[in-house]
Amino acid sequence: SNFLSVSEVKKGNGGKVTVEASGVKLSVNAHPKALKSAHPHLLVRPESVSVKKSSSAGKSRKANEGIVKNVVFYGNHVEYSIDTPNQTIAAVVSDPIYDEIVPVGAVAKIDFDESRAWLLPSDSAVITSEE
């Protein structure tokens, strides 16, 4: 799983929160204790991450881009390790089109549907409120 660092966590409507991850604002579902957590993280399953070849040059990457460090082709899916400015992201692309597989060393654009991400509290660092 990918646990992304977030900033600017704000309570939203309907159990959702607004967070900023890698410079992108998202509205995501949240664990009830996530808002009180000292360092919440955004969980994004590798299967929820899409990977496309980017036209950006390596040094002028955007926040949602990274360098492909590893690619494993299994036929029915491809597993990627992608180094972004903030961390390494794992992605699994099912039923890949062979010509669209992003090779090692290339810049990849990564994306995910915010409805497939969840804000979770950090392990035990929950801020307690005084009544």
PDB file of C-alpha atoms in Angstrom:
ATOM      1  CA  SER A   1       0.000   0.000   0.000  1.00  0.00           C
ATOM      2  CA  ASN A   2       0.966   3.619  -0.483  1.00  0.00           C
ATOM      3  CA  PHE A   3       0.803   5.866   2.570  1.00  0.00           C
ATOM      4  CA  LEU A   4       1.082   9.432   1.302  1.00  0.00           C
ATOM      5  CA  SER A   5       1.983  12.378   3.510  1.00  0.00           C
ATOM      6  CA  VAL A   6      -0.709  15.039   3.625  1.00  0.00           C
ATOM      7  CA  SER A   7      -1.009  18.645   4.692  1.00  0.00           C
ATOM      8  CA  GLU A   8      -3.876  21.051   5.298  1.00  0.00           C
ATOM      9  CA  VAL A   9      -6.367  18.480   6.578  1.00  0.00           C
ATOM     10  CA  LYS A  10      -9.823  20.075   6.866  1.00  0.00           C
ATOM     11  CA  LYS A  11     -13.150  18.553   7.839  1.00  0.00           C
ATOM     12  CA  GLY A  12     -15.579  18.293   4.946  1.00  0.00           C
ATOM     13  CA  ASN A  13     -19.132  17.031   4.542  1.00  0.00           C
ATOM     14  CA  GLY A  14     -20.518  13.510   4.692  1.00  0.00           C
ATOM     15  CA  GLY A  15     -17.535  11.931   6.452  1.00  0.00           C
ATOM     16  CA  LYS A  16     -15.084  13.328   3.923  1.00  0.00           C
ATOM     17  CA  VAL A  17     -12.105  15.569   4.519  1.00  0.00           C
ATOM     18  CA  THR A  18     -10.123  17.871   2.279  1.00  0.00           C
ATOM     19  CA  VAL A  19      -6.393  17.191   2.183  1.00  0.00           C
ATOM     20  CA  GLU A  20      -3.419  18.293   0.162  1.00  0.00           C
ATOM     21  CA  ALA A  21      -1.089  15.555  -1.054  1.00  0.00           C
ATOM     22  CA  SER A  22       1.887  16.419  -3.268  1.00  0.00           C
ATOM     23  CA  GLY A  23       0.407  19.829  -3.984  1.00  0.00           C
ATOM     24  CA  VAL A  24      -2.972  18.459  -5.098  1.00  0.00           C
ATOM     25  CA  LYS A  25      -6.181  19.139  -3.124  1.00  0.00           C
ATOM     26  CA  LEU A  26      -8.422  16.103  -2.700  1.00  0.00           C
ATOM     27  CA  SER A  27     -11.732  15.292  -1.030  1.00  0.00           C
ATOM     28  CA  VAL A  28     -11.401  11.821   0.494  1.00  0.00           C
ATOM     29  CA  ASN A  29     -13.072   9.479   2.982  1.00  0.00           C
ATOM     30  CA  ALA A  30     -11.556   9.516   6.457  1.00  0.00           C
ATOM     31  CA  HIS A  31     -11.248   7.260   9.480  1.00  0.00           C
ATOM     32  CA  PRO A  32     -13.064   8.883  12.446  1.00  0.00           C
ATOM     33  CA  LYS A  33      -9.761   9.377  14.336  1.00  0.00           C
ATOM     34  CA  ALA A  34      -7.828  10.743  11.356  1.00  0.00           C
ATOM     35  CA  LEU A  35      -8.684  14.393  12.054  1.00  0.00           C
ATOM     36  CA  LYS A  36      -7.291  14.100  15.587  1.00  0.00           C
ATOM     37  CA  SER A  37      -4.153  12.303  14.457  1.00  0.00           C
ATOM     38  CA  ALA A  38      -0.886  14.207  14.727  1.00  0.00           C
ATOM     39  CA  HIS A  39       0.304  12.902  11.336  1.00  0.00           C
ATOM     40  CA  PRO A  40      -2.487  11.324   9.277  1.00  0.00           C
ATOM     41  CA  HIS A  41      -1.614   9.514   6.050  1.00  0.00           C
ATOM     42  CA  LEU A  42      -3.531   8.998   2.849  1.00  0.00           C
ATOM     43  CA  LEU A  43      -3.880   5.317   1.941  1.00  0.00           C
ATOM     44  CA  VAL A  44      -3.957   4.586  -1.786  1.00  0.00           C
ATOM     45  CA  ARG A  45      -3.903   0.956  -2.899  1.00  0.00           C
ATOM     46  CA  PRO A  46      -1.428   0.184  -5.714  1.00  0.00           C
ATOM     47  CA  GLU A  47      -4.325  -1.168  -7.804  1.00  0.00           C
ATOM     48  CA  SER A  48      -5.976   2.275  -7.644  1.00  0.00           C
ATOM     49  CA  VAL A  49      -2.996   4.126  -9.140  1.00  0.00           C
ATOM     50  CA  SER A  50      -3.012   4.758 -12.898  1.00  0.00           C
ATOM     51  CA  VAL A  51       0.295   5.112 -14.744  1.00  0.00           C
ATOM     52  CA  LYS A  52       0.800   6.870 -18.084  1.00  0.00           C
ATOM     53  CA  LYS A  53       3.930   8.011 -19.901  1.00  0.00           C
ATOM     54  CA  SER A  54       4.538  11.726 -19.321  1.00  0.00           C
ATOM     55  CA  SER A  55       5.846  14.238 -21.815  1.00  0.00           C
ATOM     56  CA  SER A  56       7.721  16.090 -19.038  1.00  0.00           C
ATOM     57  CA  ALA A  57      11.488  16.084 -18.923  1.00  0.00           C
ATOM     58  CA  GLY A  58      13.017  14.490 -15.833  1.00  0.00           C
ATOM     59  CA  LYS A  59      14.070  17.746 -14.172  1.00  0.00           C
ATOM     60  CA  SER A  60      10.812  19.644 -14.749  1.00  0.00           C
ATOM     61  CA  ARG A  61       8.471  17.039 -13.262  1.00  0.00           C
ATOM     62  CA  LYS A  62       5.102  17.965 -11.843  1.00  0.00           C
ATOM     63  CA  ALA A  63       3.973  16.885  -8.368  1.00  0.00           C
ATOM     64  CA  ASN A  64       2.048  13.929  -9.810  1.00  0.00           C
ATOM     65  CA  GLU A  65       4.998  12.584 -11.803  1.00  0.00           C
ATOM     66  CA  GLY A  66       7.957  10.370 -11.042  1.00  0.00           C
ATOM     67  CA  ILE A  67      10.782   8.353 -12.531  1.00  0.00           C
ATOM     68  CA  VAL A  68       9.985   4.678 -13.141  1.00  0.00           C
ATOM     69  CA  LYS A  69      12.533   2.648 -11.164  1.00  0.00           C
ATOM     70  CA  ASN A  70      11.179  -0.860 -11.688  1.00  0.00           C
ATOM     71  CA  VAL A  71       8.676  -2.558 -14.002  1.00  0.00           C
ATOM     72  CA  VAL A  72       7.538  -6.172 -13.747  1.00  0.00           C
ATOM     73  CA  PHE A  73       5.291  -7.481 -16.536  1.00  0.00           C
ATOM     74  CA  TYR A  74       3.161 -10.468 -15.505  1.00  0.00           C
ATOM     75  CA  GLY A  75       0.988 -10.624 -18.634  1.00  0.00           C
ATOM     76  CA  ASN A  76      -2.314  -9.835 -16.925  1.00  0.00           C
ATOM     77  CA  HIS A  77      -0.861  -6.923 -14.939  1.00  0.00           C
ATOM     78  CA  VAL A  78       2.210  -4.717 -14.578  1.00  0.00           C
ATOM     79  CA  GLU A  79       3.787  -3.698 -11.265  1.00  0.00           C
ATOM     80  CA  TYR A  80       5.633  -0.374 -11.079  1.00  0.00           C
ATOM     81  CA  SER A  81       7.898   1.330  -8.531  1.00  0.00           C
ATOM     82  CA  ILE A  82       7.927   5.055  -9.230  1.00  0.00           C
ATOM     83  CA  ASP A  83      10.137   7.601  -7.437  1.00  0.00           C
ATOM     84  CA  THR A  84       8.263  10.879  -6.926  1.00  0.00           C
ATOM     85  CA  PRO A  85       9.678  14.026  -5.307  1.00  0.00           C
ATOM     86  CA  ASN A  86       8.147  12.898  -1.978  1.00  0.00           C
ATOM     87  CA  GLN A  87       8.376   9.098  -1.913  1.00  0.00           C
ATOM     88  CA  THR A  88       8.311   5.871  -3.908  1.00  0.00           C
ATOM     89  CA  ILE A  89       4.852   4.894  -5.168  1.00  0.00           C
ATOM     90  CA  ALA A  90       3.779   1.328  -5.926  1.00  0.00           C
ATOM     91  CA  ALA A  91       1.293   0.843  -8.760  1.00  0.00           C
ATOM     92  CA  VAL A  92      -0.381  -2.202 -10.281  1.00  0.00           C
ATOM     93  CA  VAL A  93      -1.997  -1.772 -13.701  1.00  0.00           C
ATOM     94  CA  SER A  94      -4.349  -4.583 -14.716  1.00  0.00           C
ATOM     95  CA  ASP A  95      -4.924  -5.750 -18.280  1.00  0.00           C
ATOM     96  CA  PRO A  96      -2.146  -3.530 -19.668  1.00  0.00           C
ATOM     97  CA  ILE A  97      -1.713  -2.569 -23.290  1.00  0.00           C
ATOM     98  CA  TYR A  98       1.855  -3.644 -24.000  1.00  0.00           C
ATOM     99  CA  ASP A  99       2.776  -0.532 -26.034  1.00  0.00           C
ATOM    100  CA  GLU A 100       1.579   1.732 -23.172  1.00  0.00           C
ATOM    101  CA  ILE A 101       3.837   0.218 -20.501  1.00  0.00           C
ATOM    102  CA  VAL A 102       6.127   2.965 -19.183  1.00  0.00           C
ATOM    103  CA  PRO A 103       9.751   1.763 -19.280  1.00  0.00           C
ATOM    104  CA  VAL A 104      12.348   2.030 -16.519  1.00  0.00           C
ATOM    105  CA  GLY A 105      13.961   5.482 -16.489  1.00  0.00           C
ATOM    106  CA  ALA A 106      11.016   7.247 -18.142  1.00  0.00           C
ATOM    107  CA  VAL A 107       8.883   9.915 -16.469  1.00  0.00           C
ATOM    108  CA  ALA A 108       5.433   8.590 -15.558  1.00  0.00           C
ATOM    109  CA  LYS A 109       2.305  10.539 -14.710  1.00  0.00           C
ATOM    110  CA  ILE A 110       0.486   8.950 -11.779  1.00  0.00           C
ATOM    111  CA  ASP A 111      -3.110   9.524 -10.786  1.00  0.00           C
ATOM    112  CA  PHE A 112      -5.848   7.949  -8.699  1.00  0.00           C
ATOM    113  CA  ASP A 113      -9.558   8.409  -8.134  1.00  0.00           C
ATOM    114  CA  GLU A 114      -9.995  10.274  -4.844  1.00  0.00           C
ATOM    115  CA  SER A 115     -12.989   8.041  -4.008  1.00  0.00           C
ATOM    116  CA  ARG A 116     -10.448   5.181  -3.803  1.00  0.00           C
ATOM    117  CA  ALA A 117      -8.267   6.909  -1.171  1.00  0.00           C
ATOM    118  CA  TRP A 118      -8.729   6.960   2.610  1.00  0.00           C
ATOM    119  CA  LEU A 119      -7.256   9.217   5.271  1.00  0.00           C
ATOM    120  CA  LEU A 120      -5.997   7.148   8.201  1.00  0.00           C
ATOM    121  CA  PRO A 121      -4.599   8.178  11.582  1.00  0.00           C
ATOM    122  CA  SER A 122      -0.908   7.618  12.217  1.00  0.00           C
ATOM    123  CA  ASP A 123      -0.132   4.557  14.353  1.00  0.00           C
ATOM    124  CA  SER A 124      -0.655   5.888  17.884  1.00  0.00           C
ATOM    125  CA  ALA A 125      -0.165   9.633  17.612  1.00  0.00           C
ATOM    126  CA  VAL A 126      -3.731  10.783  18.253  1.00  0.00           C
ATOM    127  CA  ILE A 127      -4.199  14.217  19.769  1.00  0.00           C
ATOM    128  CA  THR A 128      -6.489  14.079  22.788  1.00  0.00           C
ATOM    129  CA  SER A 129      -8.801  17.001  23.410  1.00  0.00           C
ATOM    130  CA  GLU A 130      -9.455  18.396  26.855  1.00  0.00           C
ATOM    131  CA  GLU A 131     -13.121  18.606  27.794  1.00  0.00           C
TER     132      GLU A 131
END
